[in-house]
PDB file of C-alpha atoms in Angstrom:
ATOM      1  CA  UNK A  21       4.244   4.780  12.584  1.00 35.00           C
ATOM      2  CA  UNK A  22       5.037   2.795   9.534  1.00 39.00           C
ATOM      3  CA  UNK A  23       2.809   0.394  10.148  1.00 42.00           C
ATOM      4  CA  UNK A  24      -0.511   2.657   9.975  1.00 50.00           C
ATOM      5  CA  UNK A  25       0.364   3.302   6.180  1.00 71.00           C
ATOM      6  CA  UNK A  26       0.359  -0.136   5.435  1.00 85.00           C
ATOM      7  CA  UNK A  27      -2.620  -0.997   3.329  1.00 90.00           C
ATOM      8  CA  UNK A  28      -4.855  -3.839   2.072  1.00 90.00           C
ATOM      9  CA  UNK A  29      -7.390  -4.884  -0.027  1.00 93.00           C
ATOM     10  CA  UNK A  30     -10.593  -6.495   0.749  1.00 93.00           C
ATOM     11  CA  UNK A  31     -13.593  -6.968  -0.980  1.00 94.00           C
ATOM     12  CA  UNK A  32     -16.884  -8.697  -0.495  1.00 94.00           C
ATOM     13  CA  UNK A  33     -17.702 -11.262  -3.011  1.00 92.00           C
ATOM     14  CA  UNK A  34     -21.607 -11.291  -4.994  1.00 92.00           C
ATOM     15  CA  UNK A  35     -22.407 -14.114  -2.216  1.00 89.00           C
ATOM     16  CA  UNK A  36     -21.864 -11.778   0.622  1.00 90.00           C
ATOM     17  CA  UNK A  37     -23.741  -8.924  -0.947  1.00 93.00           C
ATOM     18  CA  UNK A  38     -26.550 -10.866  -1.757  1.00 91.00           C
ATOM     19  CA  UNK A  39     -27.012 -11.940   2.083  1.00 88.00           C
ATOM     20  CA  UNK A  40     -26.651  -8.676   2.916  1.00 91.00           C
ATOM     21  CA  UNK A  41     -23.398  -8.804   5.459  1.00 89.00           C
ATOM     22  CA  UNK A  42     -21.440  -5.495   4.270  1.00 93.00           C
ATOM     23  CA  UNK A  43     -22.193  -4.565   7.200  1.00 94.00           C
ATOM     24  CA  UNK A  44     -20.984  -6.786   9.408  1.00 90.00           C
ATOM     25  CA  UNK A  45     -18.034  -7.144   7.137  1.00 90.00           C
ATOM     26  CA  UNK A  46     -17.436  -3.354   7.809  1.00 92.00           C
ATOM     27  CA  UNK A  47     -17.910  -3.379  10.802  1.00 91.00           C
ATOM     28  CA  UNK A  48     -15.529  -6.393  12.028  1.00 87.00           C
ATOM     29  CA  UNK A  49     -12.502  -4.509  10.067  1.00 87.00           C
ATOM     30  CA  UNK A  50     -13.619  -1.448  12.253  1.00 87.00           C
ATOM     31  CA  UNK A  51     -13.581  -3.137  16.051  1.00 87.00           C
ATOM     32  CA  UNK A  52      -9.972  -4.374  14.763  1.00 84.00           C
ATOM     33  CA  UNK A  53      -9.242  -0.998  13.960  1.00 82.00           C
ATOM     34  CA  UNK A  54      -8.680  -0.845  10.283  1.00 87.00           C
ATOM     35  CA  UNK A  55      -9.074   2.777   8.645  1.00 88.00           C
ATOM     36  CA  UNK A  56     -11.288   2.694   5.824  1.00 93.00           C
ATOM     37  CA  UNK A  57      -9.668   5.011   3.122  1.00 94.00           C
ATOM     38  CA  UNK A  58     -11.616   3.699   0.049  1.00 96.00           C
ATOM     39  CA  UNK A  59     -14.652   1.916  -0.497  1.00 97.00           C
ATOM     40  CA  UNK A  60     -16.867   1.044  -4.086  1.00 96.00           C
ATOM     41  CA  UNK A  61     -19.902  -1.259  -4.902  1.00 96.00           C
ATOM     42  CA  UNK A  62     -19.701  -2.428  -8.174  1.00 92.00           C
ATOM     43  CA  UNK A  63     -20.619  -5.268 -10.338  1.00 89.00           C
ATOM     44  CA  UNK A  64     -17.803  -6.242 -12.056  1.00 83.00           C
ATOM     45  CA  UNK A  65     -19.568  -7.504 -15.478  1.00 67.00           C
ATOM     46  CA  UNK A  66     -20.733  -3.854 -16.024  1.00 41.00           C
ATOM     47  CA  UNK A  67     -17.374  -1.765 -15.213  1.00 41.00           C
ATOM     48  CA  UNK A  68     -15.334  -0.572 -17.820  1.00 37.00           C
ATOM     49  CA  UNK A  69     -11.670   0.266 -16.350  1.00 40.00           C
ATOM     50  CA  UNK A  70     -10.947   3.507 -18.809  1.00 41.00           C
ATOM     51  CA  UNK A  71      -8.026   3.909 -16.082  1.00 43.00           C
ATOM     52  CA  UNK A  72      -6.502   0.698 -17.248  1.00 44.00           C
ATOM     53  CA  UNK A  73      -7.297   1.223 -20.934  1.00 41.00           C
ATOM     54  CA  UNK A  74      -9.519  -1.882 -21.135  1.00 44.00           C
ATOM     55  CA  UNK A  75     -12.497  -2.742 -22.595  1.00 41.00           C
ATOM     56  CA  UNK A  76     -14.459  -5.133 -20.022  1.00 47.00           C
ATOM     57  CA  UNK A  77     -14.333  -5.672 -16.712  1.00 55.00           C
ATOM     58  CA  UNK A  78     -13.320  -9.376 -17.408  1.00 60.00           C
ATOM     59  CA  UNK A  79     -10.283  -8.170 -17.743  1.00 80.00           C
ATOM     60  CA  UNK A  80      -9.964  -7.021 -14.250  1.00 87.00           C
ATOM     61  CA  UNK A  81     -11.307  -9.910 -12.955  1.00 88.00           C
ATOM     62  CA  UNK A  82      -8.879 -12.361 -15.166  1.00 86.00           C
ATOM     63  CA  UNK A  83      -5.819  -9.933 -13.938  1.00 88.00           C
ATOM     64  CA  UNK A  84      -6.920  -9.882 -10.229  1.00 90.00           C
ATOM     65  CA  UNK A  85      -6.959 -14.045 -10.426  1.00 89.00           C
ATOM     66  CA  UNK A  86      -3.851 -14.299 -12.658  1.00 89.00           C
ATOM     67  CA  UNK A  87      -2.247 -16.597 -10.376  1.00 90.00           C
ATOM     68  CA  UNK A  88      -5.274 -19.506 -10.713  1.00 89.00           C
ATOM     69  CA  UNK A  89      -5.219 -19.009 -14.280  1.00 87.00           C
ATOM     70  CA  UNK A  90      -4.216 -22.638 -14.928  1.00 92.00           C
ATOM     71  CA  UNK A  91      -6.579 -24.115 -11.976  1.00 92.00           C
ATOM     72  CA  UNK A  92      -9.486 -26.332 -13.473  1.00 90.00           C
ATOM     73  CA  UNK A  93     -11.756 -24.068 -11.009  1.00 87.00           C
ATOM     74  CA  UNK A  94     -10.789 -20.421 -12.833  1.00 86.00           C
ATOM     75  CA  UNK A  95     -13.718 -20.089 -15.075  1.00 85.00           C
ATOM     76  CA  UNK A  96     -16.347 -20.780 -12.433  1.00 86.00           C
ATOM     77  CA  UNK A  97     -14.412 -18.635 -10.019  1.00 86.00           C
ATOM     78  CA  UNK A  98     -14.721 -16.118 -12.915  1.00 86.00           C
ATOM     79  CA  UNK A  99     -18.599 -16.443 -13.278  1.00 86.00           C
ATOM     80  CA  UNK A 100     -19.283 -16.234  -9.531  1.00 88.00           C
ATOM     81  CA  UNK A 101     -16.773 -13.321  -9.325  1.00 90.00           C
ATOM     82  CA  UNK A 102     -19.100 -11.810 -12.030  1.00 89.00           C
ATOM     83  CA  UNK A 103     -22.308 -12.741 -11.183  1.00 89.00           C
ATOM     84  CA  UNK A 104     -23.444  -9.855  -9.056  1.00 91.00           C
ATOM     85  CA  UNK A 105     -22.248  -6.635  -6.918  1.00 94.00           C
ATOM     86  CA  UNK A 106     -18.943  -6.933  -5.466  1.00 95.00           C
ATOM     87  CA  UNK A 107     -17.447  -4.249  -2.381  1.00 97.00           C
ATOM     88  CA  UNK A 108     -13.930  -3.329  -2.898  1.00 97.00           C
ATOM     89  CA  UNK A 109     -12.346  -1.307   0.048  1.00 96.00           C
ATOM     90  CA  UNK A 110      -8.910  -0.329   0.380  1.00 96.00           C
ATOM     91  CA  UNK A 111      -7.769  -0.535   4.482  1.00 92.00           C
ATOM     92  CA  UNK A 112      -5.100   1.101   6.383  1.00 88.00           C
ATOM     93  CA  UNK A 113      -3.430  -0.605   8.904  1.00 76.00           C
ATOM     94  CA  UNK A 114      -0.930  -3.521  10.766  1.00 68.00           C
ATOM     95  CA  UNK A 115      -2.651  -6.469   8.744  1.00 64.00           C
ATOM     96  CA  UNK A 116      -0.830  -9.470   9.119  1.00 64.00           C
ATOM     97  CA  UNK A 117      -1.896 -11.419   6.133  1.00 54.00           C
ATOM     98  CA  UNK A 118      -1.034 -14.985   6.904  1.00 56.00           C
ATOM     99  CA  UNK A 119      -2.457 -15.004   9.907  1.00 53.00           C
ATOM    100  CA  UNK A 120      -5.237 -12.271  10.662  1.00 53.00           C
ATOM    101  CA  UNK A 121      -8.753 -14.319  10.702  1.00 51.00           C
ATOM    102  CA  UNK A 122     -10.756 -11.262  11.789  1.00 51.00           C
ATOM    103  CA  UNK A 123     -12.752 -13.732  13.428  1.00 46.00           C
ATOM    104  CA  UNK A 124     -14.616 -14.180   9.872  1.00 48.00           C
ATOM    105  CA  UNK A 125     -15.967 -17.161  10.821  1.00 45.00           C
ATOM    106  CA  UNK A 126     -19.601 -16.869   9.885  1.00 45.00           C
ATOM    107  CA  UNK A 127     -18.408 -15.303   6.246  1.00 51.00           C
ATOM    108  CA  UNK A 128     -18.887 -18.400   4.376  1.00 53.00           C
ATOM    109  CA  UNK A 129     -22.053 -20.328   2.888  1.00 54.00           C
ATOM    110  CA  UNK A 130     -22.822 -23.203   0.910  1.00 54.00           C
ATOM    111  CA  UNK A 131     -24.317 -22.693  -2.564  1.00 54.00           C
ATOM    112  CA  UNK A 132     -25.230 -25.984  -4.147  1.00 56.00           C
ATOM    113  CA  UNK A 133     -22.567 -28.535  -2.798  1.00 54.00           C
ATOM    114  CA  UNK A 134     -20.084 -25.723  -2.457  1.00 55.00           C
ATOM    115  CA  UNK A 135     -18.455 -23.950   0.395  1.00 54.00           C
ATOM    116  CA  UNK A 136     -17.576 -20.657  -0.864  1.00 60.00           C
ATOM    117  CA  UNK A 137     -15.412 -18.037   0.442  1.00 75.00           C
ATOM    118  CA  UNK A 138     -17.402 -14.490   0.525  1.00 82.00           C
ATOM    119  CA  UNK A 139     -14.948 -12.913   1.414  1.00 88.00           C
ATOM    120  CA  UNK A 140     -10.895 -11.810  -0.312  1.00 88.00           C
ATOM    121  CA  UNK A 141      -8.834 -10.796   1.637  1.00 87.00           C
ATOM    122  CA  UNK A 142      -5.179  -9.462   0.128  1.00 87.00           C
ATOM    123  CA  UNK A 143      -2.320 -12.586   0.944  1.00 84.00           C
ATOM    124  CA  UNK A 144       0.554 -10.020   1.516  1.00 85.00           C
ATOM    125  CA  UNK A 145       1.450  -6.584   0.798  1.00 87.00           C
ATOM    126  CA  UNK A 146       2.615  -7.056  -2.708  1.00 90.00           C
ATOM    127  CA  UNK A 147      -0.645  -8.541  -3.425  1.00 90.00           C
ATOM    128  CA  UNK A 148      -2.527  -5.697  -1.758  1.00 91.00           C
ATOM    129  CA  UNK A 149      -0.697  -2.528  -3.762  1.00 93.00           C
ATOM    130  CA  UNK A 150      -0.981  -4.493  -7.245  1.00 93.00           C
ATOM    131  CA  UNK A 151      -4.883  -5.227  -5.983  1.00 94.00           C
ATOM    132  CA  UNK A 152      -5.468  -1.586  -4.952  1.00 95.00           C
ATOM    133  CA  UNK A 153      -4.367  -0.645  -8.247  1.00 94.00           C
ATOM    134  CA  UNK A 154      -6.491  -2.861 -10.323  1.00 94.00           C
ATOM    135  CA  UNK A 155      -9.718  -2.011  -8.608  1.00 95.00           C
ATOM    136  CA  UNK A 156      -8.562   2.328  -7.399  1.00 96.00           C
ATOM    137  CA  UNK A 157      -7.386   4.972  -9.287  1.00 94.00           C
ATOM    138  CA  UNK A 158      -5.382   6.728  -6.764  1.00 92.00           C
ATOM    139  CA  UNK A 159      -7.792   9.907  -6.661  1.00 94.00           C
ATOM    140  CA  UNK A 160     -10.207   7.418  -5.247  1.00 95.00           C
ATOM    141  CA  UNK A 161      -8.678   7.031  -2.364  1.00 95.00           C
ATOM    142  CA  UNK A 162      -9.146   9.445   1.005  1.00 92.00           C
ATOM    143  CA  UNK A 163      -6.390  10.345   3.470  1.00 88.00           C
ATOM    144  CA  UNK A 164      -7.321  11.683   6.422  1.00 86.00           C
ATOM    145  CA  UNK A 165      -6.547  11.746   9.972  1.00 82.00           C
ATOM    146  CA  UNK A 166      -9.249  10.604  12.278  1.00 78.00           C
ATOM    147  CA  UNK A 167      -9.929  12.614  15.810  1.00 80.00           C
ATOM    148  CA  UNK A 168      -9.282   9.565  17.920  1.00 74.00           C
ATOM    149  CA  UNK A 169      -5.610   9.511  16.572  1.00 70.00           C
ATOM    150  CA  UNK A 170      -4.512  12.179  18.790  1.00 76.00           C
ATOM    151  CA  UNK A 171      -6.334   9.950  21.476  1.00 77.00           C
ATOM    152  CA  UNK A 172      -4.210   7.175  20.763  1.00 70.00           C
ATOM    153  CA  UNK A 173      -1.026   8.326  19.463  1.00 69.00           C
TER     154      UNK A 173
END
């Protein structure tokens, strides 16, 4: 049963809000079977992470990219991060990260001459715990076991 504690993070970028797919987003994690055990709307410019001891969401957003830090594309990828609402969830479940698609193929669109990913998906289970800590404090995440387990397992 190991792999049902296995988590990940997701979260719907500003783009995908704005079109109004959390839904569908949801909802494909859902058929796959994914247990939702934490879920926040937030927009990222606004947030102040007390739990972190920072000042400005920024922050979060400059920690939760730290790896493109030195791309020429960071700063825009920083503004669009920031530019409106953003869904977080935390998921439990078998997620193979390299190569689950979750047949996401209509979460994209083009704004101006770009293509943009609307979606972020966590790249491998380190990624996912340090994510789930930047954007959870632990007491906002639920465990609980759904009536369909007994069903299955």
């Amino acid at each position: 049963m190991a792999e049902l504690k296995e988590r990940t993070f997701i979260a719907i970028k500003p783009d995908g809000v704005q079109r109004g797919i959390i839904g569908e987003v949801i909802k494909r994690f859902e058929m796959k079977g994914f247990k939702l055990v934490g879920m926040k709307m937030l927009h990222v410019s606004c947030v102040l992470l007390l739990h972190h001891l920072k000042s400005a969401s920024e922050d979060l957003l400059m920690k939760h990219y730290i790896d493109l830090k030195d791309r020429p594309f960071f700063p825009t990828l920083i503004n669009y991060m920031s530019s409106g609402p953003v869904v977080a969830m935390v998921r439990l479940g078998r997620f193979n990260h390299k190569s689950s698609k979750l047949n996401f193929t209509l979460i994209s669109c083009v704004s101006g001459r770009r293509l943009l990913n609307i979606i972020h998906g966590s790249d491998s289970v380190e990624s996912a715990n340090k994510e789930i800590s930047l954007w959870f404090k632990d007491d906002e995440l639920v465990s609980y076991t759904s009536c369909a387990f007994s069903w299955l397992y």
